[in-house]
Amino acid sequence: MKILASYSIKGGVGKTTAAVNLAWLAANEGRRVLLWDLDPQGGATFLLRIRPRVKGGGEALVTGRRELRDAVKASDYEHLDVLPADFSYRNLDLLLDAQKKPTQRLGRLLDDLAEEYDVVVLDCAPSVSLVSESIVRAADLVLAPVLPAPLSVRTLDQLRLFIDATRGPAPELLAFLSMVDRRRRMHRELAAELPMQHSDVSATTVPVASAVEQMGVRRAPIVDWAPSSPAARSFQALWSEVAARWT
Amino acid sequence: MEMPVAIEFVIDDVAGPDHVEVLSEALHARAERSLRERTVWLDTHDWRLFGAGLLLEHQVLAGGSWLVLRGLDGDRIARQAAARATVTADTLQEGAIGHRVRDLIGLRALLPRASVTRPAQVLLVLDGEQKTVARVVLEGPATVKDGTPLGLRARLEPLRGYDKAARRVEKRLAAIPGLSPAESFYGAVFAARGLDPRGYRSKPDLHFDPEQPAGEAFASTFAQLLAILRDNLDGTRRELDSEFLHDFRVTVRRSRALVKLAGDVLDDNVRARYAAELRWLGDRTSLSRDLDVHLLGFDQMAGQLPAPEVLDPFRDQLRREARTAHAALNRALRSPRFADLLEGWERDLTMPRPGPATSLAVADVADRLLSRSWKRVHKRGRAITVDSSPEALHDLRKRCKELRYLLELFSSLYKTKVHRELVRELKRLQDNLGEFQDSEAQRFTVAEHAAELARNRTAAATLMGLGRLEQQLETRQDAARREFADRWERFDRRDNERLYAEMVAAR
């Protein structure tokens, strides 16, 4: 079982979109995929039309009172299951803090599902917190969308520092530029330069596109309903990069 | 990814031609478009996957084709994309399915066991968010290849985490007139094709009543042996895998032993005819099987040499000979003599016919035959000394096989525990005799081929390799020969005599 964490320190950068589309692509290849929506806002859960509710809330899951598998819901897609978001996840930091070895807790919980899934995708709330530390510790690969802005290099540095500072074996980092507008020179330049200068930045960029926004209206991954759109192609390329690392 | 188990229904004519509308309305479900689907269930001839609680399905649809591994209750264990062409063990891709399947099937070929084509239409039961909470698949009428057609069916596929919705849909389905609960789809297809995986036998499954007339018991045994022979005939002819010929040959051997040992349960003329005919048939299979055994064990044998590849010319020659031997076997299996043998077997052996001992109780006959066979084994075994020829050991081996067949055929008459213990003791001795004889036969083949290859100016390295091989086989054979005395002593001890007496007395 491989764990992919879609993570960003900053919100609104396309983290949930990446998580949902990559999860769909992995499942479409026949891999058994679980998408855990850890963001109390429940974007991924909403996009897959599932009720954002877990019986007993985050506490039941974190304390082990309720097994993760009992909270899993099938999505409308074969091989893609979802552990829905719950509003109580906003207190996940406190819940984890009350556990022994809090940063290892999420990984331990997922260990129980190792026989049932080939890939777990974690969609994490944007923050630097005990939860994000826990997620980074559990992950094999951190997928990080970065906005094409003058500060993006700094964002990347912070991300690397954060990953390095996390205890345990460090996951791989795969950053990519998100919401790229090809009409803007700076976006084009950053898209060309960053992958050349940093080995952990993908050459694939995800464009800013109305189709991506449409996902919220259609409530389905763009790779499903517009597979040949530029954004869907970007996600396919990103997933291929991830899958290539895992074969 | 545990999948909840599907629930099946059959739909009879009452539901009428508008069944899709009727069901969609009753379930408030949305109908997706209808697709044609072909499903082929793959398994070995002896149902190894089924025996391990697995079903391997090759699903071919307009949108793609898949290989699906399921449990017998229908829950899906794994699925992977597959080519549309027929799947065999050789074309099975690496991965979770391939790994597991190959492990289970061993030497056997993966064969299409049943194939069904039908239209399938999915009904989606949605909640307020337009999220699917249950799927109902309407399928049929279905065409079963080489079987009877199947009518319309509905399958409720519950989705993980939506158990309540599934229960609701199940209740609604059950309340629709014309729908009634049904067995699994694969079960219906297998039945329509006349397949019964649980009924598969590679050897007779006999349960005698001790008082049953011996003629009847023998006839039912011959009937089962004939059925097993026929069951392996096509696979032997087509060389689907080497186990067909193996099972075919063992069945001939069992039948031969039974004819030979049947004594006055069979009429003398019948006995003489089938002793000769079965011997003829057995002899036709020998060369082909010997070469199969040689080739199957080739890698392991050659692996003991520092450069196994020097033996490639030898392997090529064995392969050529195997092809020729198989062609000769097929000629025999297509011959009128073989057809007559099968026809006569059915006529003369599978129905009780008047004979001097046919009305005796089978248990008494079994006691008598076993006692004679038991004595024969001991007489031969005790006569063997360090100076005895390999033929003497070979002869003992054949007598041991006869005893073993009798013990197996009459096992239902004796107490299981003592019987099993005795078979175990006998098996220990047989293993040693088998090792001795196999090494002898292989050594002979190697020597014979070495001589022939030498005449054909084969590379010196190959000839030297064959020399080493022969030497290894000789060492193996010598070791088996040295061990024989101990094995025999163990088999011949008083404990086993007591065990035998106890087995007969306790009946």
Coordinates of C-alpha atoms in Angstrom, one line a residue, chain B residues 3-202:
Chain B
M3 CA -17.1 -5.6 -1.3
P4 CA -20.4 -6.5 0.1
V5 CA -21.9 -9.7 -1.3
A6 CA -24.3 -9.4 -4.3
I7 CA -27.9 -10.7 -4.0
E8 CA -29.4 -12.4 -7.0
F9 CA -32.9 -12.8 -8.3
V10 CA -34.5 -14.5 -11.3
I11 CA -37.1 -12.6 -13.2
D12 CA -39.9 -14.7 -14.7
D13 CA -42.3 -13.8 -17.5
V14 CA -44.8 -12.2 -15.0
A15 CA -42.5 -9.1 -15.0
G16 CA -43.4 -8.7 -18.7
P17 CA -41.4 -7.2 -21.5
D18 CA -41.1 -3.8 -19.8
H19 CA -39.0 -5.1 -16.9
V20 CA -36.5 -2.3 -17.1
E21 CA -39.2 0.3 -16.7
V22 CA -41.0 -1.7 -14.0
L23 CA -37.8 -2.1 -12.0
S24 CA -36.6 1.5 -12.5
E25 CA -39.9 2.8 -11.3
A26 CA -40.2 0.5 -8.3
L27 CA -36.6 1.4 -7.2
H28 CA -36.7 5.0 -8.3
A29 CA -33.6 4.2 -10.1
R30 CA -31.9 5.7 -13.2
A31 CA -31.2 3.2 -16.0
E32 CA -27.8 3.4 -17.7
R33 CA -27.4 2.2 -21.3
S34 CA -27.5 -1.5 -22.0
L35 CA -24.2 -3.2 -22.8
R36 CA -23.4 -6.6 -24.2
E37 CA -21.0 -8.5 -22.0
R38 CA -19.2 -11.8 -22.4
T39 CA -17.9 -13.6 -19.3
V40 CA -15.5 -16.6 -19.4
W41 CA -14.7 -18.5 -16.3
L42 CA -11.2 -19.8 -16.3
D43 CA -10.0 -22.8 -14.2
T44 CA -8.0 -25.9 -14.5
H45 CA -9.6 -29.2 -15.6
D46 CA -9.6 -30.3 -11.9
W47 CA -11.0 -27.0 -10.7
R48 CA -8.0 -26.0 -8.6
L49 CA -9.1 -22.3 -8.3
F50 CA -12.6 -23.3 -7.4
G51 CA -11.2 -25.8 -4.9
A52 CA -9.3 -22.9 -3.3
G53 CA -12.5 -20.9 -3.1
L54 CA -11.8 -18.7 -6.1
L55 CA -13.4 -17.8 -9.4
L56 CA -11.4 -16.2 -12.2
E57 CA -13.5 -14.3 -14.7
H58 CA -12.5 -12.8 -18.0
Q59 CA -15.1 -10.1 -18.8
V60 CA -15.2 -8.7 -22.3
L61 CA -17.3 -5.5 -22.8
A62 CA -17.5 -2.9 -25.5
G63 CA -15.4 -0.5 -23.3
G64 CA -12.6 -2.8 -22.4
S65 CA -11.9 -6.2 -20.9
W66 CA -11.0 -7.2 -17.4
L67 CA -9.7 -10.1 -15.5
V68 CA -11.5 -10.4 -12.1
L69 CA -10.7 -12.7 -9.2
R70 CA -13.6 -13.4 -6.9
G71 CA -14.4 -15.5 -3.9
L72 CA -17.2 -18.1 -4.3
D73 CA -19.6 -15.8 -2.6
G74 CA -19.1 -13.3 -5.4
D75 CA -17.0 -10.7 -3.5
R76 CA -14.3 -9.2 -5.7
I77 CA -10.7 -9.8 -4.6
A78 CA -8.8 -8.2 -7.5
R79 CA -9.4 -6.8 -10.9
Q80 CA -7.0 -5.8 -13.7
A81 CA -7.3 -4.8 -17.3
A82 CA -6.8 -7.7 -19.7
A83 CA -6.5 -8.3 -23.4
R84 CA -9.7 -9.3 -25.3
A85 CA -8.0 -12.5 -26.6
T86 CA -8.3 -15.8 -24.7
V87 CA -6.4 -15.8 -21.4
T88 CA -4.0 -18.7 -20.7
A89 CA -1.5 -19.3 -17.9
D90 CA 1.2 -18.0 -20.3
T91 CA -0.6 -14.8 -21.2
L92 CA -1.6 -14.0 -17.6
Q93 CA 0.1 -10.8 -16.7
E94 CA 2.3 -10.4 -13.7
G95 CA 0.6 -8.9 -10.7
A96 CA -1.6 -10.0 -7.8
I97 CA -4.0 -12.1 -9.9
G98 CA -1.2 -13.7 -12.0
H99 CA 0.9 -14.5 -9.0
R100 CA -1.9 -16.1 -7.0
V101 CA -3.4 -18.1 -10.0
R102 CA 0.0 -19.5 -11.1
D103 CA 0.8 -20.6 -7.6
L104 CA -2.5 -22.6 -7.4
I105 CA -2.6 -24.2 -10.9
G106 CA 0.9 -25.6 -10.9
L107 CA 1.4 -27.8 -13.9
R108 CA -2.2 -27.5 -15.1
A109 CA -3.4 -25.4 -17.9
L110 CA -5.8 -22.6 -17.4
L111 CA -8.8 -23.4 -19.5
P112 CA -12.1 -21.7 -20.4
R113 CA -14.6 -23.7 -18.4
A114 CA -17.8 -21.8 -19.2
S115 CA -18.7 -18.8 -21.3
V116 CA -21.8 -16.7 -21.3
T117 CA -22.9 -13.7 -23.4
R118 CA -25.8 -11.5 -22.5
P119 CA -27.1 -7.9 -22.5
A120 CA -26.6 -6.2 -19.2
Q121 CA -28.2 -3.0 -18.0
V122 CA -27.3 -1.1 -14.8
L123 CA -29.9 0.6 -12.7
L124 CA -28.5 3.2 -10.3
V125 CA -30.3 3.9 -7.1
L126 CA -29.5 7.5 -6.1
D127 CA -29.8 9.5 -3.0
G128 CA -30.8 13.2 -2.7
E129 CA -27.2 14.3 -3.7
Q130 CA -27.5 12.1 -6.8
K131 CA -24.9 9.8 -5.3
T132 CA -25.3 6.1 -6.2
V133 CA -26.2 4.1 -3.1
A134 CA -26.9 0.8 -4.8
R135 CA -26.5 -0.8 -8.2
V136 CA -28.9 -3.3 -9.7
V137 CA -27.7 -5.1 -12.8
L138 CA -30.4 -6.6 -15.1
E139 CA -28.9 -9.3 -17.3
G140 CA -30.1 -11.8 -19.8
P141 CA -31.5 -13.6 -21.6
A142 CA -28.0 -15.2 -21.6
T143 CA -26.5 -17.6 -24.1
V144 CA -24.3 -20.2 -22.5
K145 CA -21.7 -21.7 -24.8
D146 CA -22.5 -25.4 -25.2
G147 CA -25.3 -25.2 -22.6
T148 CA -28.9 -24.3 -22.2
P149 CA -29.9 -20.6 -22.3
L150 CA -30.6 -18.6 -19.1
G151 CA -33.5 -16.2 -18.6
L152 CA -33.6 -12.7 -17.1
R153 CA -31.9 -12.0 -13.8
A154 CA -31.4 -9.1 -11.5
R155 CA -28.4 -8.7 -9.3
L156 CA -28.3 -6.2 -6.4
E157 CA -24.8 -5.0 -5.8
P158 CA -24.6 -3.2 -2.5
L159 CA -22.0 -0.5 -2.1
R160 CA -19.7 -0.2 0.8
G161 CA -21.0 2.1 3.5
Y162 CA -24.5 2.0 2.1
D163 CA -25.9 -1.1 3.8
K164 CA -29.2 0.4 4.8
A165 CA -29.9 1.5 1.2
A166 CA -29.1 -2.0 0.0
R167 CA -31.5 -3.6 2.5
R168 CA -34.2 -1.2 1.3
V169 CA -33.6 -2.0 -2.3
E170 CA -33.5 -5.7 -1.6
K171 CA -36.9 -5.5 0.1
R172 CA -38.3 -3.6 -2.8
L173 CA -36.9 -6.1 -5.3
A174 CA -38.4 -9.0 -3.4
A175 CA -41.8 -7.3 -3.4
I176 CA -41.9 -7.0 -7.2
P177 CA -44.1 -9.7 -8.7
G178 CA -42.2 -12.1 -10.9
L179 CA -38.9 -11.7 -9.0
S180 CA -37.6 -14.5 -6.8
P181 CA -34.3 -15.1 -5.0
A182 CA -31.8 -17.1 -7.1
E183 CA -28.5 -18.9 -6.7
S184 CA -25.3 -17.2 -7.9
F185 CA -25.0 -16.3 -11.6
Y186 CA -21.9 -18.5 -12.0
G187 CA -23.7 -21.4 -10.4
A188 CA -26.6 -21.0 -12.9
V189 CA -24.1 -20.8 -15.8
F190 CA -22.1 -23.9 -14.6
A191 CA -25.4 -25.8 -14.2
A192 CA -26.6 -24.7 -17.6
R193 CA -23.3 -26.0 -19.1
G194 CA -23.5 -29.3 -17.2
L195 CA -20.5 -28.5 -15.0
D196 CA -20.2 -29.5 -11.4
P197 CA -16.9 -28.4 -9.9
R198 CA -17.6 -30.1 -6.6
G199 CA -18.2 -33.4 -8.3
Y200 CA -14.8 -33.5 -10.1
R201 CA -12.9 -36.8 -9.4
S202 CA -9.5 -37.9 -10.6

